[in-house]
């Protein structure tokens, strides 16, 4: 029996080899694509799964760096800064999924960029595309005074477990997972494919950790609120549940129409009860044992015993500093420790600031940074006497803005700056709005009951559907041309414990009138709301029509100024220039390509078997069978929109031609993956049979 250390070292070495293989493969695929050996759509799917995303400007790429729950060390921050300087422009963008994006990267240099990041254990794998995306979590997880337990280790375990899993590589659409630290639900679990909120259940005298589980939520152009799958699911069951659900989604989910391909549509189509029944059966094939050593608190930072501190103890005679204390500094659950939130406008900061922040962490012996869902930065483990040097350093870095989590802390996606799907500008609008509110409504800087979020299109990357006051990019036709416009939405936000509300569309207005829109809404609320009446309560009381009528005068196009034809921050007349969305890589319906894919997956299956990853091996084999069956169906002119449809159509139209019958269905042959345990013996037999199947199906094909 090898020692734990030896086993750990073997795991590290295996991971290193997989990473090296990934990077070499990306380089090979780039070369093959440039030689015309790989179709564009096929290559797009491959590069997206490796964090390489096309942007609005031709010839360069956006790189999304995947940071589970936004956590990173000072060394990782330095590494990201080095990579941005070397391969990009020196600008770093924090996303609403706690990732970092850098832009204007040459495609040819992405393998070396990835290799550099991996020196500090930072990955690009599955940061984009139809994969399991970054796992997000409450930024205050582990320090939240109201949490039942720290969800961070569970988020980490889910992230690590699903990285490179074969069933998560070519899904119909992306999967998003979130963990909230308490019922306030600041991770917005109710709009995720999977959302988890901590629960503790008494079983006799034992306290069992688990989660309330939400499933099937999503924003986008057609938002869905998540369903409650379980009020309590034990900690050991969450990964088997996620895996079984993704397998079912992979098999039954829509493949042709990207607008109906998210998991929320599958659940809506077949019903939650049927979906959970399928998941229950699929779980029999999932082998997972919870390693309790892996769900202990992850930080190596040891909190020393400190005297408890109250917020009043932190104030000085400096009024500006005191406002920063009130809005940006929070008491941790660890007595005597504080968390500092650094407000980052638009989520954009630069490599010199990043290096200074890394130095700050090291010089004060602080444990880590976390990027937040609201595109800011959190520094934790701060002692009261460290606040002053932190404040002074942030002041030098121009990162001292107060109002974290409030009205002036505006969320915005990159929009037309870099995104193919952007319709009108979101970033400059956000900056103008913040400046306008700070100047005209200084008393509202500390208002946390109203949030503004902006997206460049209806796809919700800026989470406009979750805002009390939300906007998404649009356009308005006039006799003289086209105006940049913004759709106004009101009344969104979380309501707690996995429930929430989606903002409702009110009216569309020219973009250059947006300051007057916000002014009208705020003035009306301030004048007419009752004491302690929250904004959304006031919106509900007055109703959508009331706000439509309030804002209707701002839509009058009888007198349009020439400036209104220029979008915010632009010098040229506005014109819509919407490209093709990058996230929805399609499957190429070419017979030869599909057989080639099947053989690649069979090779991956055999590699996984050699590495003793039998469950992965079996699933790769399953995928190879599905791809080869699809190739034969397409050859016969039969098209399917789901993996389940491929199997049943093969039974109906081709099964008899290849020796299958009603008592020996092709689908039953393939779907043994959810009836047999993932053993070495079964995996080997299954792969041998799949290899024979592919050979048999290819006989009549020449390509």
XYZ file of C-alpha atoms in Angstrom:
703
model
C 0.000 0.000 0.000
C 1.554 3.271 -1.089
C 1.685 6.166 1.326
C -0.839 9.018 1.111
C 1.949 11.301 -0.013
C 2.890 8.953 -2.831
C -0.730 8.694 -3.950
C -1.000 12.460 -3.864
C 2.183 12.837 -5.904
C 0.831 10.373 -8.459
C -2.366 12.404 -8.741
C -0.372 15.594 -9.242
C 1.773 13.935 -11.909
C -1.303 12.567 -13.711
C -2.890 16.019 -13.680
C 0.317 17.560 -15.031
C 0.394 15.075 -17.901
C -3.259 15.781 -18.784
C -2.567 19.519 -18.789
C 0.473 19.080 -21.052
C -1.592 16.938 -23.395
C -4.333 19.590 -23.501
C -1.865 22.319 -24.421
C -0.121 20.234 -27.090
C -3.491 19.262 -28.539
C -4.568 22.907 -28.755
C -1.399 23.729 -30.680
C -1.940 20.783 -33.035
C -5.576 21.736 -33.645
C -4.656 25.353 -34.382
C -2.141 24.143 -36.984
C -4.665 21.724 -38.499
C -7.306 24.463 -38.649
C -4.934 26.835 -40.429
C -4.109 24.056 -42.901
C -7.821 23.650 -43.662
C -8.035 20.190 -42.096
C -10.634 21.156 -39.468
C -13.867 23.019 -40.337
C -14.391 26.397 -38.686
C -17.375 25.339 -36.559
C -15.594 22.236 -35.319
C -12.512 24.256 -34.415
C -14.647 26.881 -32.696
C -16.127 24.243 -30.413
C -12.658 22.946 -29.545
C -11.058 26.319 -28.807
C -14.051 27.523 -26.769
C -13.667 24.519 -24.486
C -10.124 25.765 -23.901
C -11.083 29.315 -22.989
C -10.307 30.867 -26.402
C -13.177 33.114 -27.490
C -13.518 35.166 -30.650
C -14.096 38.871 -30.203
C -15.571 41.714 -32.216
C -12.192 42.687 -33.666
C -11.019 40.282 -36.369
C -7.835 38.267 -35.951
C -7.604 38.391 -32.158
C -9.130 36.396 -29.312
C -10.503 36.960 -25.855
C -9.024 34.549 -23.298
C -11.150 33.604 -20.311
C -9.150 32.483 -17.283
C -11.125 30.108 -15.085
C -10.897 30.848 -11.364
C -13.207 28.705 -9.229
C -15.336 30.937 -6.955
C -12.954 33.790 -7.810
C -10.191 32.722 -5.430
C -6.537 33.280 -6.208
C -3.245 33.691 -4.407
C -0.784 36.543 -4.765
C 1.420 34.356 -6.983
C -1.505 33.509 -9.247
C -2.384 37.192 -9.544
C 1.216 37.978 -10.519
C 1.152 35.183 -13.081
C -2.048 36.506 -14.657
C -0.517 39.996 -14.772
C 2.612 38.627 -16.459
C 0.510 36.777 -19.042
C -1.608 39.849 -19.758
C 1.499 41.980 -20.324
C 3.162 39.331 -22.486
C 0.228 38.298 -24.672
C -2.495 40.929 -24.245
C -2.875 44.641 -23.489
C -2.245 44.774 -19.742
C -5.925 45.142 -18.912
C -7.756 42.577 -16.759
C -11.544 42.241 -16.732
C -13.430 40.609 -13.850
C -16.566 38.814 -15.051
C -19.874 38.129 -13.331
C -18.777 34.480 -13.054
C -15.651 35.402 -11.075
C -13.325 34.750 -14.022
C -10.695 37.023 -15.538
C -10.779 37.920 -19.224
C -7.968 39.371 -21.306
C -8.391 40.568 -24.872
C -6.614 41.034 -28.205
C -4.595 37.812 -27.980
C -3.145 36.143 -31.080
C -4.578 32.670 -31.650
C -1.115 31.255 -32.394
C 0.145 32.284 -28.945
C -2.667 30.758 -26.885
C -0.934 27.407 -26.201
C 2.121 29.140 -24.706
C -0.126 31.544 -22.779
C -1.964 28.569 -21.272
C 1.318 26.846 -20.455
C 2.514 29.949 -18.604
C -0.686 30.118 -16.543
C -0.434 26.471 -15.536
C 2.909 27.173 -13.837
C 0.778 28.588 -11.018
C -2.110 26.127 -11.370
C -4.402 28.419 -13.356
C -6.459 26.900 -16.166
C -8.396 27.869 -19.273
C -10.058 24.483 -19.599
C -13.840 24.673 -20.140
C -13.985 28.399 -19.438
C -16.172 28.906 -22.542
C -18.265 26.798 -24.880
C -20.843 24.086 -24.251
C -19.154 22.795 -21.119
C -19.422 22.914 -17.332
C -18.431 26.530 -16.787
C -16.737 28.114 -13.788
C -18.258 27.234 -10.415
C -19.235 30.436 -8.620
C -19.852 31.044 -4.927
C -20.636 33.801 -2.468
C -17.556 35.954 -2.045
C -18.079 35.894 1.738
C -18.078 32.087 1.962
C -15.886 31.039 4.870
C -16.094 34.397 6.637
C -19.863 35.000 6.645
C -21.219 35.341 10.222
C -24.572 33.914 9.070
C -23.352 30.804 7.244
C -24.118 27.321 8.556
C -20.800 26.110 7.170
C -18.244 27.129 4.559
C -19.386 26.169 1.047
C -15.963 26.911 -0.475
C -14.591 23.341 -0.189
C -17.704 21.975 -1.898
C -17.402 24.492 -4.730
C -13.738 23.505 -5.097
C -14.551 19.806 -5.131
C -17.279 20.259 -7.755
C -14.916 22.350 -9.883
C -12.116 19.774 -9.722
C -14.398 16.777 -10.226
C -16.061 18.025 -13.408
C -12.927 19.411 -15.060
C -12.178 17.380 -18.221
C -15.051 14.948 -17.642
C -16.004 13.399 -21.017
C -19.734 14.062 -20.586
C -19.047 17.777 -20.095
C -17.110 18.489 -23.289
C -19.752 18.729 -26.028
C -23.035 19.471 -24.328
C -25.981 20.977 -26.159
C -25.322 24.174 -24.182
C -23.328 25.361 -21.198
C -23.889 24.360 -17.554
C -23.589 26.916 -14.749
C -23.270 26.021 -11.055
C -23.416 28.320 -8.012
C -23.086 27.984 -4.226
C -24.531 30.590 -1.863
C -23.212 30.857 1.683
C -26.614 31.533 3.273
C -30.273 32.229 2.532
C -29.549 35.750 1.362
C -28.481 33.960 -1.822
C -26.036 36.525 -3.121
C -24.731 33.941 -5.622
C -28.156 33.968 -7.339
C -28.668 30.199 -7.223
C -32.181 30.635 -8.603
C -30.933 31.499 -12.101
C -28.412 28.651 -12.417
C -28.565 25.180 -13.895
C -27.554 23.979 -10.430
C -27.743 26.060 -7.276
C -26.815 25.036 -3.733
C -27.667 26.683 -0.408
C -26.308 25.121 2.824
C -28.580 23.211 5.159
C -28.025 21.155 8.314
C -30.396 18.323 9.171
C -30.669 16.526 12.480
C -30.540 12.737 12.228
C -30.916 11.606 15.796
C -28.216 13.502 17.634
C -26.080 13.923 14.538
C -25.945 17.101 12.488
C -25.710 16.174 8.813
C -24.479 18.757 6.315
C -26.318 19.134 3.046
C -27.861 21.593 0.632
C -31.106 22.927 -0.680
C -30.803 22.169 -4.390
C -32.116 24.376 -7.193
C -32.136 23.181 -10.790
C -33.047 24.459 -14.235
C -32.726 28.212 -13.823
C -31.201 30.618 -16.296
C -31.171 34.186 -17.551
C -30.563 34.890 -21.235
C -33.210 36.280 -23.552
C -35.849 34.021 -21.946
C -35.241 33.811 -18.181
C -36.371 30.823 -16.092
C -36.503 30.688 -12.305
C -35.005 27.449 -10.983
C -37.067 24.591 -9.569
C -36.475 23.163 -6.106
C -35.114 19.671 -6.696
C -34.466 18.951 -2.999
C -35.065 20.861 0.198
C -32.202 18.790 1.604
C -29.612 16.685 -0.195
C -26.712 15.366 1.840
C -23.213 16.621 1.089
C -22.166 13.229 -0.273
C -24.953 13.262 -2.871
C -24.428 16.575 -4.637
C -21.746 15.413 -7.096
C -23.615 12.207 -8.057
C -26.751 14.317 -8.566
C -24.957 16.868 -10.752
C -23.234 14.176 -12.813
C -26.396 12.156 -13.375
C -28.288 15.322 -14.323
C -25.628 16.387 -16.824
C -25.603 12.902 -18.338
C -29.381 13.098 -18.828
C -29.085 16.601 -20.256
C -26.325 15.403 -22.592
C -28.515 12.530 -23.790
C -31.946 14.159 -24.044
C -31.099 17.845 -24.539
C -31.722 19.794 -27.732
C -28.792 19.822 -30.170
C -29.935 21.786 -33.202
C -31.690 24.911 -31.920
C -29.277 26.775 -29.614
C -32.116 29.021 -28.432
C -33.850 26.007 -26.881
C -30.794 24.018 -25.831
C -30.192 25.019 -22.188
C -31.138 22.519 -19.507
C -34.003 24.763 -18.410
C -35.795 24.004 -21.691
C -35.379 20.245 -21.318
C -36.870 20.347 -17.808
C -39.693 22.568 -19.047
C -40.373 20.149 -21.909
C -40.432 16.838 -20.024
C -41.311 18.146 -16.560
C -39.303 18.223 -13.354
C -40.714 14.925 -12.081
C -39.751 13.013 -15.231
C -36.334 14.649 -15.297
C -35.639 13.653 -11.682
C -36.836 10.095 -12.380
C -34.325 9.811 -15.221
C -31.631 11.272 -12.977
C -32.454 8.769 -10.242
C -31.920 5.868 -12.635
C -28.743 7.387 -14.049
C -27.227 7.808 -10.582
C -26.812 4.039 -10.424
C -23.974 4.407 -12.925
C -22.226 7.186 -10.997
C -19.433 6.154 -8.686
C -18.390 8.805 -6.195
C -17.325 8.642 -2.571
C -17.072 11.879 -0.620
C -13.559 12.463 0.675
C -14.171 14.405 3.866
C -10.569 15.595 3.897
C -11.426 17.530 0.737
C -14.388 19.391 2.256
C -12.508 20.828 5.187
C -11.776 24.585 5.050
C -9.300 25.086 2.226
C -7.323 28.099 3.356
C -3.927 27.479 4.908
C -4.274 30.852 6.624
C -4.509 30.440 10.379
C -6.712 32.988 12.108
C -5.021 33.957 15.341
C -7.093 34.721 18.388
C -8.074 38.381 18.191
C -10.125 40.752 20.300
C -13.556 41.239 18.750
C -14.038 44.551 16.993
C -17.128 46.671 16.339
C -17.571 48.904 13.320
C -17.698 52.012 15.508
C -14.153 51.202 16.644
C -12.901 51.753 13.088
C -14.045 55.318 12.477
C -11.760 58.381 12.467
C -12.327 62.099 11.949
C -11.962 61.660 8.150
C -15.508 61.642 6.673
C -14.417 60.177 3.318
C -12.539 57.365 5.070
C -15.531 56.712 7.323
C -17.840 56.321 4.336
C -15.402 53.787 2.878
C -15.465 51.919 6.212
C -19.279 51.887 6.205
C -19.666 50.624 2.645
C -16.530 48.620 1.856
C -15.427 47.003 5.137
C -17.262 44.049 6.707
C -16.846 42.131 9.940
C -15.852 38.492 9.446
C -17.212 35.648 11.540
C -13.675 35.218 12.870
C -13.535 37.690 15.815
C -11.275 40.662 15.214
C -10.927 40.140 11.448
C -12.286 42.215 8.597
C -12.943 41.840 4.888
C -12.199 44.767 2.591
C -14.074 45.087 -0.690
C -12.281 46.925 -3.466
C -14.695 48.568 -5.873
C -13.504 48.058 -9.459
C -15.524 50.118 -11.978
C -16.649 47.898 -14.874
C -14.520 45.119 -13.386
C -11.528 46.555 -15.271
C -8.115 46.978 -13.696
C -4.538 46.842 -14.929
C -1.446 44.760 -14.404
C 0.428 47.407 -12.393
C -2.531 47.507 -9.995
C -2.612 43.705 -9.901
C 1.059 43.481 -8.942
C 0.593 46.104 -6.246
C -2.337 44.152 -4.819
C -0.241 40.965 -4.825
C 2.543 42.805 -2.989
C -0.014 44.166 -0.502
C -1.207 40.649 0.303
C 2.325 39.403 0.869
C 3.513 42.392 2.881
C 0.567 42.140 5.297
C 0.482 38.321 5.336
C -3.069 38.228 3.973
C -4.410 34.899 2.710
C -6.004 35.483 -0.678
C -8.064 37.607 -3.033
C -11.494 36.758 -4.304
C -13.101 38.243 -7.373
C -16.787 38.828 -6.734
C -19.898 38.180 -8.805
C -20.384 41.947 -8.920
C -16.992 42.416 -10.638
C -15.095 43.642 -7.589
C -12.248 42.354 -5.390
C -12.377 41.107 -1.812
C -9.403 41.041 0.569
C -10.006 38.920 3.674
C -8.246 38.233 6.959
C -7.529 41.915 7.622
C -6.737 43.094 11.157
C -8.026 46.528 12.258
C -4.516 47.999 12.383
C -4.007 46.994 8.730
C -6.940 49.038 7.442
C -5.017 52.302 7.213
C -2.101 50.958 5.100
C -4.576 49.121 2.870
C -6.603 52.294 2.378
C -3.503 54.315 1.522
C -2.311 51.693 -0.958
C -5.730 51.491 -2.630
C -5.815 55.277 -2.802
C -2.512 55.254 -4.706
C -3.963 52.633 -7.059
C -7.103 54.707 -7.684
C -9.211 51.865 -6.253
C -10.614 53.671 -3.251
C -14.197 54.193 -4.428
C -16.831 53.782 -1.724
C -20.301 52.355 -2.262
C -19.533 48.649 -2.655
C -22.714 46.664 -3.308
C -24.813 49.802 -3.701
C -26.513 51.998 -6.262
C -23.246 53.290 -7.739
C -21.676 49.819 -7.881
C -22.936 49.160 -11.395
C -22.457 45.807 -13.135
C -21.790 45.891 -16.888
C -20.596 43.386 -19.478
C -17.975 44.456 -22.084
C -20.741 44.922 -24.678
C -19.770 46.484 -27.996
C -16.213 47.118 -26.787
C -15.243 43.546 -27.689
C -18.294 41.245 -27.886
C -19.683 39.959 -31.183
C -23.242 40.057 -29.858
C -23.173 43.567 -28.418
C -25.841 45.868 -29.855
C -25.218 49.116 -28.006
C -22.635 50.301 -25.513
C -22.797 49.160 -21.896
C -19.454 50.181 -20.382
C -19.494 53.919 -21.008
C -23.150 54.020 -19.972
C -22.187 52.506 -16.625
C -19.432 55.062 -16.048
C -21.726 57.960 -16.968
C -24.457 56.675 -14.660
C -22.124 56.269 -11.703
C -20.756 59.774 -12.144
C -24.274 61.180 -12.521
C -25.559 59.491 -9.357
C -22.515 60.447 -7.270
C -22.896 64.070 -8.342
C -26.668 64.428 -8.095
C -27.620 61.892 -5.415
C -24.702 61.802 -2.940
C -26.964 60.527 -0.162
C -27.692 57.419 -2.253
C -24.054 56.316 -2.528
C -24.646 54.077 0.501
C -28.034 52.823 -0.763
C -27.806 49.020 -1.104
C -31.494 48.421 -1.827
C -31.228 49.499 -5.477
C -28.807 47.865 -7.907
C -28.197 48.764 -11.559
C -26.981 46.182 -14.090
C -26.344 46.656 -17.805
C -25.897 44.209 -20.711
C -24.926 45.074 -24.273
C -27.625 42.748 -25.633
C -30.527 40.673 -24.328
C -28.299 37.716 -23.403
C -27.774 38.877 -19.805
C -24.001 38.688 -19.393
C -24.397 41.886 -17.350
C -27.263 40.229 -15.424
C -29.749 43.003 -16.228
C -32.607 40.641 -15.399
C -31.457 40.522 -11.763
C -31.383 44.293 -11.301
C -33.797 46.598 -9.548
C -33.035 48.894 -12.493
C -31.696 47.021 -15.510
C -30.803 47.902 -19.089
C -29.880 45.898 -22.158
C -28.624 47.086 -25.514
C -31.005 47.656 -28.394
C -31.687 50.064 -31.264
C -34.495 52.302 -32.519
C -35.239 53.116 -36.168
C -35.973 56.725 -37.114
C -36.548 58.501 -40.416
C -32.942 59.671 -40.300
C -31.277 56.394 -39.352
C -30.806 54.153 -36.326
C -30.403 55.259 -32.728
C -28.486 53.316 -30.081
C -31.055 52.394 -27.454
C -31.495 50.694 -24.123
C -34.382 48.533 -22.978
C -35.407 49.522 -19.450
C -36.284 46.737 -16.989
C -37.422 47.119 -13.387
C -38.059 44.965 -10.343
C -35.479 42.156 -10.437
C -33.407 40.657 -7.635
C -33.119 37.838 -5.146
C -35.808 37.344 -2.500
C -33.910 34.776 -0.455
C -33.562 31.027 0.096
C -33.291 30.232 -3.601
C -36.178 32.396 -4.769
C -36.009 35.517 -6.857
C -37.674 37.721 -9.384
C -36.782 38.617 -12.941
C -36.907 42.277 -13.915
C -39.791 43.200 -16.208
C -39.451 45.099 -19.460
C -40.922 48.596 -19.196
C -39.912 50.682 -22.212
C -37.129 51.244 -24.755
C -35.396 54.641 -24.896
C -32.528 56.204 -26.871
C -29.250 55.537 -25.056
C -28.305 59.193 -24.689
C -31.463 59.760 -22.617
C -30.573 57.162 -20.020
C -29.472 59.695 -17.395
C -32.921 61.263 -17.548
C -34.466 57.807 -17.236
C -32.593 57.085 -14.017
C -33.281 60.586 -12.743
C -37.027 60.151 -13.346
C -37.115 56.772 -11.604
C -35.084 57.873 -8.582
C -36.925 61.184 -8.159
C -40.273 59.421 -8.303
C -39.208 56.788 -5.782
C -37.685 59.317 -3.381
C -40.753 61.540 -3.532
C -43.539 58.992 -3.271
C -42.286 55.852 -1.516
C -43.351 55.267 2.059
C -40.914 55.009 4.954
C -38.747 51.881 4.671
C -40.581 50.838 1.488
C -38.067 48.935 -0.644
C -37.682 49.849 -4.300
C -39.177 46.600 -5.600
C -42.105 46.899 -3.196
C -42.710 50.408 -4.535
C -42.467 49.125 -8.107
C -45.019 46.397 -7.341
C -47.365 48.898 -5.717
C -47.250 51.349 -8.611
C -47.153 48.728 -11.362
C -45.420 48.399 -14.712
C -47.834 50.715 -16.534
C -47.163 53.520 -14.057
C -43.447 53.469 -14.878
C -44.152 53.110 -18.592
C -46.189 56.318 -18.469
C -43.534 57.988 -16.320
C -40.829 57.308 -18.924
C -42.928 57.595 -22.102
C -42.050 61.279 -22.718
C -38.392 60.237 -23.038
C -39.217 58.119 -26.101
C -40.482 61.047 -28.189
C -38.588 60.983 -31.508
C -40.006 64.170 -32.988
C -36.883 66.051 -31.982
C -33.753 63.917 -32.094
C -30.403 65.611 -31.560
C -27.525 64.621 -33.852
C -25.534 63.574 -30.779
C -28.136 60.884 -30.082
C -26.969 59.009 -33.181
C -23.603 58.536 -31.462
C -23.396 55.807 -28.840
C -21.761 56.562 -25.485
C -18.012 56.971 -25.896
C -18.155 56.756 -29.699
C -17.313 59.337 -32.370
C -18.901 57.596 -35.351
C -22.585 57.368 -36.179
C -24.242 54.307 -34.651
C -24.875 51.203 -36.760
C -25.808 47.749 -35.524
C -23.034 45.236 -36.174
C -24.073 41.992 -34.547
C -21.874 38.984 -35.196
C -22.317 35.282 -34.543
C -22.476 34.094 -30.951
C -19.407 32.203 -29.841
C -20.737 30.080 -26.999
C -22.906 27.737 -29.021
C -20.513 25.604 -31.019
C -22.515 23.351 -33.356
C -21.906 19.722 -34.229
C -20.853 19.331 -37.828
C -23.289 17.067 -39.671
C -20.757 15.577 -42.053
C -20.515 11.817 -42.138
C -16.740 11.675 -42.405
C -16.251 14.249 -39.679
C -18.576 12.371 -37.346
C -16.745 9.091 -37.874
C -13.460 10.905 -37.295
C -14.905 12.272 -34.031
C -16.060 8.794 -33.050
C -12.578 7.373 -33.541
C -11.024 10.220 -31.536
C -13.416 9.532 -28.686
C -12.657 5.825 -28.836
C -8.957 6.653 -28.587
C -9.690 8.861 -25.553
C -11.687 5.995 -24.063
C -8.778 3.609 -24.452
C -6.393 6.151 -22.896
C -8.722 6.613 -19.934
C -8.935 2.828 -19.474
C -5.142 2.576 -19.348
C -5.137 5.335 -16.693
C -7.728 3.383 -14.637
C -10.392 6.055 -15.207
C -13.050 3.488 -16.034
C -16.130 5.727 -15.734
C -14.552 8.268 -18.096
C -13.506 5.468 -20.423
C -17.053 4.114 -20.643
C -18.553 7.535 -21.312
C -16.082 8.250 -24.101
C -17.102 4.897 -25.580
C -20.763 5.869 -25.349
C -20.043 9.173 -27.121
C -18.169 7.308 -29.867
C -21.186 5.048 -30.421
C -23.575 8.011 -30.609
C -21.371 9.882 -33.101
C -21.031 6.865 -35.379
C -24.788 6.167 -35.225
C -25.484 9.800 -36.104
C -23.156 9.500 -39.093
C -25.161 6.555 -40.468
C -28.480 8.322 -39.878
C -27.286 11.430 -41.718
C -26.074 9.241 -44.549
C -29.684 8.032 -44.839
C -31.070 11.577 -44.672
C -32.364 11.251 -41.096
C -31.539 14.143 -38.764
C -31.949 14.145 -34.996
C -31.829 16.888 -32.370
C -30.736 14.914 -29.292
C -28.568 11.933 -28.405
C -31.641 10.060 -27.194
C -33.269 10.789 -30.555
C -30.227 9.383 -32.359
C -30.469 6.106 -30.447
C -34.222 5.678 -30.918
C -34.069 6.668 -34.605
C -31.287 4.151 -35.155
C -33.510 1.494 -33.542
C -36.388 2.456 -35.848
C -34.621 2.974 -39.156
C -31.320 1.077 -39.110
C -31.313 -1.404 -36.249
C -32.391 -4.408 -38.309
C -29.777 -3.643 -40.980
C -27.032 -4.130 -38.400
C -28.342 -7.149 -36.539
C -30.443 -5.472 -33.851
C -34.072 -6.371 -33.096
C -36.936 -5.558 -30.717
C -35.453 -7.954 -28.190
C -31.928 -6.687 -28.780
C -32.174 -2.936 -29.364
C -29.222 -0.822 -30.407
C -30.199 1.733 -27.749
C -30.117 -0.940 -25.037
C -26.691 -2.034 -26.236
C -25.328 1.513 -26.006
C -27.116 2.534 -22.806
C -25.593 -0.166 -20.669
C -23.515 2.724 -19.332
C -26.278 3.519 -16.836
C -26.964 -0.079 -15.868
C -23.486 -1.467 -15.261
C -20.960 -0.429 -12.651
C -17.881 1.265 -14.044
C -15.564 -1.690 -13.559
C -12.344 -2.506 -15.359
C -13.863 -5.640 -16.898
C -17.053 -3.985 -18.158
C -15.152 -0.978 -19.502
C -12.820 -3.197 -21.531
C -15.652 -5.306 -22.934
C -17.755 -2.232 -23.744
C -14.905 -0.519 -25.598
C -14.154 -3.630 -27.627
C -17.802 -3.827 -28.679
C -17.940 -0.122 -29.550
C -14.801 -0.504 -31.655
C -16.446 -3.381 -33.541
C -19.584 -1.274 -33.967
C -17.700 1.653 -35.510
C -15.887 -0.696 -37.890
C -19.211 -2.237 -38.918
C -20.927 1.121 -39.450
C -18.025 2.485 -41.499
C -17.944 -0.389 -43.987
C -20.169 1.307 -46.575
C -18.608 4.755 -46.170
C -15.785 6.230 -48.191
C -14.389 9.525 -47.000
